[in-house]
Coordinates of C-alpha atoms and ligand atoms in Angstrom, one line a residue:
X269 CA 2.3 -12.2 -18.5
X270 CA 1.0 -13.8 -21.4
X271 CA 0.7 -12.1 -25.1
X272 CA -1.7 -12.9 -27.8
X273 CA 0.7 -14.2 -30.4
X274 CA -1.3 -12.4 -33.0
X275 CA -1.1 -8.9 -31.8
X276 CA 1.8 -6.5 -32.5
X277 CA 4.0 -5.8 -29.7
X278 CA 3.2 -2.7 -28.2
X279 CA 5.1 -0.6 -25.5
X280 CA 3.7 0.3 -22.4
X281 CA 5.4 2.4 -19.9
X282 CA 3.3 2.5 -16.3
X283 CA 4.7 5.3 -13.6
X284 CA 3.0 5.1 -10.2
X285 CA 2.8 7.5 -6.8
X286 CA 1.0 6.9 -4.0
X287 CA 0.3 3.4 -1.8
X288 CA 0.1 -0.2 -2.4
X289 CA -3.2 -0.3 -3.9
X290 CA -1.8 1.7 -6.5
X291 CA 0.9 -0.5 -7.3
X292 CA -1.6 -3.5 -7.5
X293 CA -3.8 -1.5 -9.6
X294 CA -0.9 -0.7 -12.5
X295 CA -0.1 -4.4 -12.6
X296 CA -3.9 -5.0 -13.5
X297 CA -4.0 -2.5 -15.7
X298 CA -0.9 -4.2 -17.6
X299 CA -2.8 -7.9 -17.2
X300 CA -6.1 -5.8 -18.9
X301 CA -3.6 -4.5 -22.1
X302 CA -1.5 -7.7 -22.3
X303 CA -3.8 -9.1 -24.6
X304 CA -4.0 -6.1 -26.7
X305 CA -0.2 -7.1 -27.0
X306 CA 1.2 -4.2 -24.9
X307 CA 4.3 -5.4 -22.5
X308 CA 6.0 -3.2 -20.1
X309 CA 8.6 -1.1 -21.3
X310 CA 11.5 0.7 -19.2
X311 CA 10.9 4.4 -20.0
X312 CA 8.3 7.1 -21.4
X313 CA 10.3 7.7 -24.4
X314 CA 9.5 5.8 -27.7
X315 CA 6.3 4.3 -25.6
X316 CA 3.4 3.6 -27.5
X317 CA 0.8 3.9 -24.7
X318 CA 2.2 5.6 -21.3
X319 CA -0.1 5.3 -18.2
X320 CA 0.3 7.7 -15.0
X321 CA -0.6 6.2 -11.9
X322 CA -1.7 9.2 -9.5
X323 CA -1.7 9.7 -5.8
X324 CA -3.9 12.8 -4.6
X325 CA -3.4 12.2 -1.0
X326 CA -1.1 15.2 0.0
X327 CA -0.6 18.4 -2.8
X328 CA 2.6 17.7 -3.4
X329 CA 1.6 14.3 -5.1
X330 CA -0.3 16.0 -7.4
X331 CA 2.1 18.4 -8.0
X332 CA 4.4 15.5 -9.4
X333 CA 1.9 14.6 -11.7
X334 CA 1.8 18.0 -13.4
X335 CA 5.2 18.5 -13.4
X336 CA 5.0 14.6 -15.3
X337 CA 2.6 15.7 -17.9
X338 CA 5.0 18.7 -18.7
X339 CA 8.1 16.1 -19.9
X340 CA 5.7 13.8 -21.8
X341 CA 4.2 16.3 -24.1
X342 CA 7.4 16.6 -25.4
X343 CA 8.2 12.6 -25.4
X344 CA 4.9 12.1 -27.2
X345 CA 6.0 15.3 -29.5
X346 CA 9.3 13.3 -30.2
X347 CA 7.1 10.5 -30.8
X348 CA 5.0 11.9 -33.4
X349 CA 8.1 13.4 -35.1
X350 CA 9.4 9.1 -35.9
X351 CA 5.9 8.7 -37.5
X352 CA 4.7 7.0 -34.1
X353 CA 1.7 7.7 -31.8
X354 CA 1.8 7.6 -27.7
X355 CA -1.6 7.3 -26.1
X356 CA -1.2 9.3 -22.5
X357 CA -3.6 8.2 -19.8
X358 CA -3.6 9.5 -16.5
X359 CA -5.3 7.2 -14.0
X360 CA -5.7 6.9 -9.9
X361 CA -7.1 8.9 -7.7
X362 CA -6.0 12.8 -9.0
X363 CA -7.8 11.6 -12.1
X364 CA -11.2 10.8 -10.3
X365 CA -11.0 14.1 -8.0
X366 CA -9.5 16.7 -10.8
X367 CA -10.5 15.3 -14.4
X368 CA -12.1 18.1 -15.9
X369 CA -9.3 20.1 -14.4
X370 CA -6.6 17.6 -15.7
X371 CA -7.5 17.9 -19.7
X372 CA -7.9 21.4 -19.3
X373 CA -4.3 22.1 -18.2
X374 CA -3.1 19.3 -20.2
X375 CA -5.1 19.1 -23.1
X376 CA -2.4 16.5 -24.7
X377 CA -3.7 13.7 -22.1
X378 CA -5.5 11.0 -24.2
X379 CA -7.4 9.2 -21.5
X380 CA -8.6 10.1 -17.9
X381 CA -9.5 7.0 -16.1
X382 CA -10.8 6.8 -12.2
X383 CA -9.7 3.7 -9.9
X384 CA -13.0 2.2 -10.5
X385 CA -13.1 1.8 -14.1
X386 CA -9.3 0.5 -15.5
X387 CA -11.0 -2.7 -16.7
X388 CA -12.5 -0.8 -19.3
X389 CA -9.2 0.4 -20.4
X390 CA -9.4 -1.5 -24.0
X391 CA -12.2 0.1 -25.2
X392 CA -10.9 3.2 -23.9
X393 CA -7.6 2.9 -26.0
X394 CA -9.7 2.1 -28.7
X395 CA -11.9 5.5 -28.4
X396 CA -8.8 7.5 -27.6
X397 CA -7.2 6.3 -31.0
X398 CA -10.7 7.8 -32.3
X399 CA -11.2 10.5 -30.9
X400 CA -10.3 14.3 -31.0
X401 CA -10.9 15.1 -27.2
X402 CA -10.2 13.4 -24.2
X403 CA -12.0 10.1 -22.9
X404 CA -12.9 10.5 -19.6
X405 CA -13.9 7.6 -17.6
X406 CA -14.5 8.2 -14.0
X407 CA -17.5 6.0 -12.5
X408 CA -17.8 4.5 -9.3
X409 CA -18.9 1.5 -8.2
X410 CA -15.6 -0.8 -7.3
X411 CA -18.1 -4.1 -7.7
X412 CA -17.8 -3.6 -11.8
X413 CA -14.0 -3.5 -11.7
X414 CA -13.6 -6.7 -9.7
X415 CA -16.2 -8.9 -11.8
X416 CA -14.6 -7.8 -15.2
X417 CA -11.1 -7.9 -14.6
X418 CA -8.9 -10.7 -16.2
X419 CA -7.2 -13.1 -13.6
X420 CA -4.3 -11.0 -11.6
X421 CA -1.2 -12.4 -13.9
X422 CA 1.3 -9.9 -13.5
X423 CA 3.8 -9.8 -10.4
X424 CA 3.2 -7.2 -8.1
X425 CA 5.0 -5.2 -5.5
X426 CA 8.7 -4.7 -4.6
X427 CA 9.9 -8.5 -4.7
X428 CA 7.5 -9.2 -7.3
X429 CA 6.4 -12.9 -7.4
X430 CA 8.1 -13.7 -4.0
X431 CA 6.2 -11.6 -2.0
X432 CA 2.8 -10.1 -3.6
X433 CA 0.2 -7.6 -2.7
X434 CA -3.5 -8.8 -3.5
X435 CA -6.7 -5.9 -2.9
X436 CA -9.6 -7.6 -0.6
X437 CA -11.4 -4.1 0.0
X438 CA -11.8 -0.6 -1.5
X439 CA -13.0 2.7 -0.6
X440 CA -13.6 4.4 2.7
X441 CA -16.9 5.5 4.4
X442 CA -14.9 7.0 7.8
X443 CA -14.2 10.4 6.0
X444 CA -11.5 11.3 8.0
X445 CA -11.8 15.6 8.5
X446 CA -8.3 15.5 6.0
X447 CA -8.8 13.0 3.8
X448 CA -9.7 12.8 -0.3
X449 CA -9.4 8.9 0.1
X450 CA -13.4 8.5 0.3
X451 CA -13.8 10.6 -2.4
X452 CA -11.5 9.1 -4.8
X453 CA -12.1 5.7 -4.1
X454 CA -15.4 5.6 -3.1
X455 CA -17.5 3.7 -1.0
X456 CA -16.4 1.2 1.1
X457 CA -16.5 -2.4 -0.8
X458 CA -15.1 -5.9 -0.3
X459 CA -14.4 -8.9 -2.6
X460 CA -16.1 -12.1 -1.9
X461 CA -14.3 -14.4 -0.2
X462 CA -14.2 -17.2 -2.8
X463 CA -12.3 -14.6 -5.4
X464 CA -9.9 -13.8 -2.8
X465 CA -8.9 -17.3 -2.0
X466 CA -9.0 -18.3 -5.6
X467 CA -6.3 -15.3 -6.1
X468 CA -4.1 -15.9 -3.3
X469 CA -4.1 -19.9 -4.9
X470 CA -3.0 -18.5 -8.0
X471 CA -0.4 -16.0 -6.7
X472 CA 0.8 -19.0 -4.5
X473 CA 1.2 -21.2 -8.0
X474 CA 3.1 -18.4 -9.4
X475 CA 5.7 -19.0 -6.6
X476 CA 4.6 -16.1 -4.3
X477 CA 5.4 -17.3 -0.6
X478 CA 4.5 -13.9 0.7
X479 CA 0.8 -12.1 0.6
X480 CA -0.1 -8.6 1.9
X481 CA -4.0 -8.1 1.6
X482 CA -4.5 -4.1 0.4
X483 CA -7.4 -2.1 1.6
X484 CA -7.8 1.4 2.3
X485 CA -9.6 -0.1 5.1
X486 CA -8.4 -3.5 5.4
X487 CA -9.6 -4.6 8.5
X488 CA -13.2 -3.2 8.1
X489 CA -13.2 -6.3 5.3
X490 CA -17.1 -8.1 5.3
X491 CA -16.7 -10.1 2.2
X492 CA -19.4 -12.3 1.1
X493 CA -18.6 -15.8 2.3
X494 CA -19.2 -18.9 0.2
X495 CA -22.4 -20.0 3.1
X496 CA -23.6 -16.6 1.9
X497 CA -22.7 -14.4 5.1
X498 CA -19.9 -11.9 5.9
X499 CA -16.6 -12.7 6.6
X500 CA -14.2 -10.2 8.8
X501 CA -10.6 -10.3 7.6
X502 CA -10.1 -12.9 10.7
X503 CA -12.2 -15.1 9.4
X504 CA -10.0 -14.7 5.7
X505 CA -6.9 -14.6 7.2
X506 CA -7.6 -17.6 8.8
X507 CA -8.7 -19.6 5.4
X508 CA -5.6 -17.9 4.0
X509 CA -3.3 -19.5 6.5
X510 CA -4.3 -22.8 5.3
X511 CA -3.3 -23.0 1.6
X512 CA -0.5 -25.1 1.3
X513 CA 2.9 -22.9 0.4
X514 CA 1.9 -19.8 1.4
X515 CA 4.4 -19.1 4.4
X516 CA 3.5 -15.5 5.1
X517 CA 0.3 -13.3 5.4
X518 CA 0.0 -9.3 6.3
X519 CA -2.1 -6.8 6.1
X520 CA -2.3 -3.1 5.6
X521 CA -3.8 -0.3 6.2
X522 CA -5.9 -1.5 9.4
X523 CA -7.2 1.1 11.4
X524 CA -7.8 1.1 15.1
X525 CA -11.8 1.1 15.3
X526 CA -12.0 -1.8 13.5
X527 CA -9.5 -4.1 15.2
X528 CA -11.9 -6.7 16.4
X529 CA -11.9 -9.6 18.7
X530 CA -11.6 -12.1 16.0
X531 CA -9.1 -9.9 14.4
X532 CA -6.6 -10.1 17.7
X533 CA -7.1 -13.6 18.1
X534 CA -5.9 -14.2 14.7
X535 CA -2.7 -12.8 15.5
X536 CA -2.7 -14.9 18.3
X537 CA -3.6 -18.4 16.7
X538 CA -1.6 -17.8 13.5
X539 CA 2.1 -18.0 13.3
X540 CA 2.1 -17.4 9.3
X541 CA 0.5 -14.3 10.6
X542 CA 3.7 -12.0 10.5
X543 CA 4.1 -10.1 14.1
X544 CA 4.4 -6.3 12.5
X545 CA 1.5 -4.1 11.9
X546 CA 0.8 -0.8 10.2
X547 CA -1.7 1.0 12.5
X548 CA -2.6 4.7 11.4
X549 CA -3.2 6.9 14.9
X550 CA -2.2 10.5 13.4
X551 CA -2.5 11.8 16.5
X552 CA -2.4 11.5 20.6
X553 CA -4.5 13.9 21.7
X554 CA -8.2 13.1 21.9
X555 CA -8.8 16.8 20.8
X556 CA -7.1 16.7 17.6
X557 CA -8.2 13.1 17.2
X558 CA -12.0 14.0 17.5
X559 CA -11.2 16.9 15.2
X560 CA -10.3 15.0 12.4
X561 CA -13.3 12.2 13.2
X562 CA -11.2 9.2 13.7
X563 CA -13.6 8.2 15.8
X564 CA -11.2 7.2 18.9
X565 CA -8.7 8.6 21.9
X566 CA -5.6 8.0 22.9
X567 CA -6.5 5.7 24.9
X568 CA -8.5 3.4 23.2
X569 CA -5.4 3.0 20.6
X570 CA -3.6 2.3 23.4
X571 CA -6.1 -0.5 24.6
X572 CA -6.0 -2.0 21.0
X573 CA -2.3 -1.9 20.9
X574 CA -1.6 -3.5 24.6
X575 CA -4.1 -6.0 23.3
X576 CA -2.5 -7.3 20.5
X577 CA 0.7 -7.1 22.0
X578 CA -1.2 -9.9 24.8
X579 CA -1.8 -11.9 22.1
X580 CA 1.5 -11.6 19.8
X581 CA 4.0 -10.4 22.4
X582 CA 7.0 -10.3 19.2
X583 CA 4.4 -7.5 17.3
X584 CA 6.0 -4.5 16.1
X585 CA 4.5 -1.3 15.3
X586 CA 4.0 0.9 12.7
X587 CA 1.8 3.9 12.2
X588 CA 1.0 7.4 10.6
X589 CA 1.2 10.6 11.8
X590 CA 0.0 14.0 10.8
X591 CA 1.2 17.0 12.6
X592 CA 0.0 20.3 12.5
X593 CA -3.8 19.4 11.6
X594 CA -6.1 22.7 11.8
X595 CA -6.8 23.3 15.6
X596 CA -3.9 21.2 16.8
X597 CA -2.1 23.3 19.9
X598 CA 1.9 22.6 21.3
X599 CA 0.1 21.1 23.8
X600 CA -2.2 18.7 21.4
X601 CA 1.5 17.7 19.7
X602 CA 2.9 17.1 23.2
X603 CA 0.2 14.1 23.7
X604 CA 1.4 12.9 19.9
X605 CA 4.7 12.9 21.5
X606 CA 3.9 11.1 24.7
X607 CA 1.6 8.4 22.7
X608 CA 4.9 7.7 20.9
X609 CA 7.1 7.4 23.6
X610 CA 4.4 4.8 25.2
X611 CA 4.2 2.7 22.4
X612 CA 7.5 2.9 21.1
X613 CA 6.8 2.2 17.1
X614 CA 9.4 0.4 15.1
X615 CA 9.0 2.6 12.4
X616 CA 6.1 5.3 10.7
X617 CA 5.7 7.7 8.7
X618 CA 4.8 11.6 9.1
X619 CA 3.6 14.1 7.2
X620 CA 2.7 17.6 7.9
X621 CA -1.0 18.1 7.4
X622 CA -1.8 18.9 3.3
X623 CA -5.0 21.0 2.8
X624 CA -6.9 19.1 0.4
X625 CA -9.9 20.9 -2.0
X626 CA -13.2 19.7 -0.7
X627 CA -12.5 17.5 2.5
X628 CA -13.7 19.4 5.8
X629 CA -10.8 20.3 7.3
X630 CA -9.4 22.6 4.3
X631 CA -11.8 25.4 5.2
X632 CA -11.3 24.9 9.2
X633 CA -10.3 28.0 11.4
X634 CA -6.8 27.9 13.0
X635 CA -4.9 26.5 10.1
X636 CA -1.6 25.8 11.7
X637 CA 1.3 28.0 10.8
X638 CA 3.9 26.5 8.0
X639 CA 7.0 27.1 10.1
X640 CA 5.0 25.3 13.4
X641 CA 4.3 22.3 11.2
X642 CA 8.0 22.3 9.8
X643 CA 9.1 22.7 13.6
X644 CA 6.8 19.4 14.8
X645 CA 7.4 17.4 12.1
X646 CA 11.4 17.4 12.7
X647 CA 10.7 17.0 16.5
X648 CA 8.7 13.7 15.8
X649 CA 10.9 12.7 13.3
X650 CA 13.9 12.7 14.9
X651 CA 11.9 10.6 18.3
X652 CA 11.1 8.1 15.8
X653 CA 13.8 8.0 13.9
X654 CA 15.6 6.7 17.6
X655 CA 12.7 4.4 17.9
X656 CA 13.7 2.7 14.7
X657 CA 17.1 2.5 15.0
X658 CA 16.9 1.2 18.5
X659 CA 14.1 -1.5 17.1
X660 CA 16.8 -2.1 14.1
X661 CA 19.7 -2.8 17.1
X662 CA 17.0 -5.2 19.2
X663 CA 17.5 -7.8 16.0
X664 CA 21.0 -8.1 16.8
X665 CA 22.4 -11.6 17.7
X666 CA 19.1 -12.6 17.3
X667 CA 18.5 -15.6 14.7
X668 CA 15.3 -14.8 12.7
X669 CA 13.5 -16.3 9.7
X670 CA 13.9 -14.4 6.3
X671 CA 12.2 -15.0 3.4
X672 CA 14.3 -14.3 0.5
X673 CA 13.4 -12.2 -2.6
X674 CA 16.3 -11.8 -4.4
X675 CA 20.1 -11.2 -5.3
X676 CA 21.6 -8.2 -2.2
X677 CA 23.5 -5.2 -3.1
X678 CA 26.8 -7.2 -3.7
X679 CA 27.5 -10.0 -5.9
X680 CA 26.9 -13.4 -3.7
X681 CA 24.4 -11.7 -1.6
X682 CA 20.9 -12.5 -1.5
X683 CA 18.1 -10.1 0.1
X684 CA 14.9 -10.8 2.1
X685 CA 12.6 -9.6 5.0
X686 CA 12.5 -10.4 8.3
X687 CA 9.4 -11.0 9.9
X688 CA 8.9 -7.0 10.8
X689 CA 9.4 -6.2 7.2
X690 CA 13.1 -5.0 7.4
X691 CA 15.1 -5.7 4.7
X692 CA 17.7 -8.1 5.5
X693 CA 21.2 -9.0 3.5
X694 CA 23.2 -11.7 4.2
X695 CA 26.3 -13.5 1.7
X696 CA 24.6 -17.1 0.3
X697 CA 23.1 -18.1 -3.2
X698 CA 20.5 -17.3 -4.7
X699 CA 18.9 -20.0 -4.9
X700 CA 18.0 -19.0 -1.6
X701 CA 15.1 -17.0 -3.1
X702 CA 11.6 -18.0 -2.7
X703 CA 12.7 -19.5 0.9
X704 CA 12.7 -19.0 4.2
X705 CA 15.8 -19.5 6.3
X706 CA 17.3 -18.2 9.2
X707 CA 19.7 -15.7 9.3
X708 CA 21.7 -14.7 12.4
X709 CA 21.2 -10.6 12.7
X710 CA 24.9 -9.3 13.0
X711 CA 24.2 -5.8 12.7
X712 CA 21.7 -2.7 11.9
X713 CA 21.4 -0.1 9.7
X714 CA 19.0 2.7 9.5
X715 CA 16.3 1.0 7.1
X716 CA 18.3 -2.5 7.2
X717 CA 19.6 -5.3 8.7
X718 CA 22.6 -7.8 7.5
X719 CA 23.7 -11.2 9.0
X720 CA 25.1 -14.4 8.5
X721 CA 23.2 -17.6 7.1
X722 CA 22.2 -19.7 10.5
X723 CA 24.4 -23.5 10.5
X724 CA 23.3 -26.4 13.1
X725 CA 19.8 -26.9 14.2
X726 CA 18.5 -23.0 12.9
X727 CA 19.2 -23.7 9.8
X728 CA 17.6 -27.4 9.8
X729 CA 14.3 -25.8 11.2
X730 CA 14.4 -23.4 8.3
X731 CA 15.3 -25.9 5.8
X732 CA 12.0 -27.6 7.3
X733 CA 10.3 -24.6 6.1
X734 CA 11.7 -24.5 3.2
X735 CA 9.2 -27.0 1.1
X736 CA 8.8 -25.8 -2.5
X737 CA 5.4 -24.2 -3.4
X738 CA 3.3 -26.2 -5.4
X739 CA 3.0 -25.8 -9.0
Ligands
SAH119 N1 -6.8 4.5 5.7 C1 -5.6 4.9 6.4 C2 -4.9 6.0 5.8 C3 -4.7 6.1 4.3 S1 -3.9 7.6 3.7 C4 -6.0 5.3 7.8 O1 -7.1 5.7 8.0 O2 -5.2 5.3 8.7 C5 -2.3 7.4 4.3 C6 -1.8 8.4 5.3 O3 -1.6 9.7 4.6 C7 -2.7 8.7 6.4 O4 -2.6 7.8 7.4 C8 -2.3 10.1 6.8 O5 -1.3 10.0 7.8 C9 -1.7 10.7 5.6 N2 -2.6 11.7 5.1 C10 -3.8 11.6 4.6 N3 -4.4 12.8 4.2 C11 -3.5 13.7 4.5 C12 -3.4 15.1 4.4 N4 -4.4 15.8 3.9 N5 -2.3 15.8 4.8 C13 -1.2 15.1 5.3 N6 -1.2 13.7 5.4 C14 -2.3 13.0 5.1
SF4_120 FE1 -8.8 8.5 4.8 FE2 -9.8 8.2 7.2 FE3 -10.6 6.6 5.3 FE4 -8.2 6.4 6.3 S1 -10.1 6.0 7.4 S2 -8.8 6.4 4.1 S3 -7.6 8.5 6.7 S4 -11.0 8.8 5.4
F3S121 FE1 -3.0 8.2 -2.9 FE2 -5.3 7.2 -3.8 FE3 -3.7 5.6 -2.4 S1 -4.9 9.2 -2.9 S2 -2.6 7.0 -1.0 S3 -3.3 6.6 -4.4 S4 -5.9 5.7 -2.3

């Protein structure tokens, strides 16, 4: 990250909930204050501007925030007390949806900022610094952001600078019966292709060997191309695949309606194209699934999945699963059961279905009892919990490419991923990281994998692979 020389050094402290997007956003919003001379700082306390990144997707990540804004009234208190000032800005998608309601619970909050409008953060910190109320900033369109926004300079994601996340497309226009996402986010919109590629070139300079395209609806991407017509994320990933040192390419969150043709032939035609996808199904019975306007059944998932599996037979699954959805029956969570057992997913998440103010479902009949939800939500845990750890033990004695990100747990080890997105530990240097090598899978763990550095003709393939990035 680069600092204007000039400029005092501030302190900014950036906390963020919710999914990847959000994580890409907070490292914009610290490449939009950079120049202001604000550099990330390790804790609330003693910060001179502290930004909360918010989730509102389930109530208990909004909960979190409030419980948040509680402890840092009395950190910017403290702050006051040393002669200092903290600005507080609560950003991300509980801002957009509940901003009047945030500054009127927390009237210490200096700035309320929706996803759409952190570009204009400066000027906000300026009028914060102003003014007695709150600045309030919650605007839509996405297409603002995007144009205004300083080039993407600090790392983001877990592995930062190895591996790095990079937004193609916004918003949502499926609203889903349970979902705020199209409402905090807004419309659907996707970059142009030429930004895109000119990011991923710079990431890739930066040393990243790894890029995961975010959308809230990544596969329904139709960004302008440079011949002036749309582009599906095929198309991109295909253009992506050729810039020179970037090894590995993903994608998330797709959902099933818009897996198209192009889209499975990709996976088909590009090896960089890593064989593990996050596919959202919620459900398995076509019921529910109507219900909460997904606009598929079972068995078209199904279709989608056996497809891609044709054309990348080494994919892995992932998905999302929501039990207990207003209407849904023992016999509608049976079929979520079966669809699970048919696919066998290599890991997933679950969550018990979160009324959410103002989407359709919150004011449905037949809410589903708290205990039923508990009861399902352990039941299809514990089946997928089996199906990950039985995916985990498939890797073993197999030898697999990592890419590494970094020093392991213990001294001497170094850490990657695995083409499925495990983690993976093995003992070697690390100077390892930054390449991709193969490591032979001696054993699993429940979330991991550890192995042994491949000698003889694995290990000469991967040091093949292992061609430096280009500065
Ligand atoms: N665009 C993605 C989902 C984004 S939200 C898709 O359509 O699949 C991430 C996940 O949160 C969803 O897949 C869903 O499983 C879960 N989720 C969303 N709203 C929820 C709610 N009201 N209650 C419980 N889980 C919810
Ligand atoms: Fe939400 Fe549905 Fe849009 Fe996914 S597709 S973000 S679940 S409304
Ligand atoms: Fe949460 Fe907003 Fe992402 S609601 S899941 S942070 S799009």
């Amino acid at each position: 990250m680069t600092t204007c020389s000039s400029a005092p050094r501030k302190r900014l402290f950036i906390r963020t909930w919710g999914c990847q997007m959000n994580v890409y956003d907070s490292a914009r919003m610290a490449d939009v204050l950079a120049p202001l001379g604000y550099a990330p700082a390790e804790a609330p306390e003693g910060a001179d501007m502290v930004i909360l990144n918010t989730c509102h997707i389930r109530e208990k990540a909004t909960e979190k925030l409030f419980s948040e804004l509680g402890r840092l009234r009395e950190a910017k208190a403290a702050r006051r007390a040393e002669g200092g000032k903290m600005v507080l800005a609560v950003a991300g998608c509980v801002a957009q949806a509940e901003g009047a309601e945030i500054t009127a619970r927390a009237p210490w909050v200096d700035i309320v900022l929706g996803p759409q409008t952190y570009h204009r953060l400066p000027e906000m910190v300026a009028r914060a610094s102003r003014a007695a109320g709150a600045v309030i900033e919650t605007d839509f369109p996405a297409e603002d952001k995007f144009d205004h926004l300083p080039d993407a300079a600090a790392p983001q994601g877990p592995n930062a600078g190895v591996t790095a996340f990079l937004t193609v497309q916004e918003g949502c226009d499926k609203f889903c019966s349970f979902c705020v996402v199209p409402y905090t986010r807004g419309a659907e919109f996707s970059r142009p292709v030429a930004q895109v590629l000119a990011e991923a070139r710079r990431l890739v300079a930066g040393g990243a060997r790894e890029i995961t395209l975010l959308g809230q609806n990544v596969n329904a991407y139709h960004g302008k191309g440079p011949e002036g017509r749309d582009w599906g994320l095929g198309r991109l990933l295909r253009a992506l695949a050729e810039i020179p040192g970037l090894a590995r390419l993903r994608y998330t969150t797709s959902h099933p309606r818009d897996v198209d043709d192009d889209l499975i032939a990709a996976h088909r035609d590009l090896p960089g194209l890593m064989p593990f996808l996050h596919l959202p199904v919620q459900s398995g019975s076509d019921k529910v699934l109507a219900a909460m306007n997904r606009g598929h059944t079972a068995e078209e998932f199904l279709r989608v999945v056996d497809r891609l599996r044709d054309a990348r037979p080494d994919l892995a699954l992932s998905s999302d699963f929501i039990v207990g959805h207003p209407g849904e029956t023992a016999e509608d969570f049976a079929a979520t059961l079966a669809l699970v057992r048919r696919v066998g997913f290599a890991q997933a998440f679950s969550f018990k279905y979160s009324a959410r103010p103002g989407t359709p479902a919150a004011g449905a009949p037949f809410q589903v009892r708290e205990a039923e939800k508990d009861a399902r939500l352990q039941a299809l845990q514990a089946l997928l919990r089996d199906q990950q750890d039985a995916f985990n033990r498939s890797r073993v004695g197999m030898t697999i490419p990592v890419l590494f990100t970094g020093p392991g747990r213990h001294p001497g080890q170094v850490a990657g991923r695995s083409p499925w997105l495990q983690p993976v530990h093995c003992s070697g240097p690390l100077s390892l990281t930054g390449a991709e090598a193969a490591v032979t899978v001696l054993a699993a763990h429940p979330n991991s994998l550890s192995g042994l550095l491949a000698t003889g003709e694995a290990a000469s393939n991967a040091q093949r692979e292992e061609e430096p990035a280009p500065a």
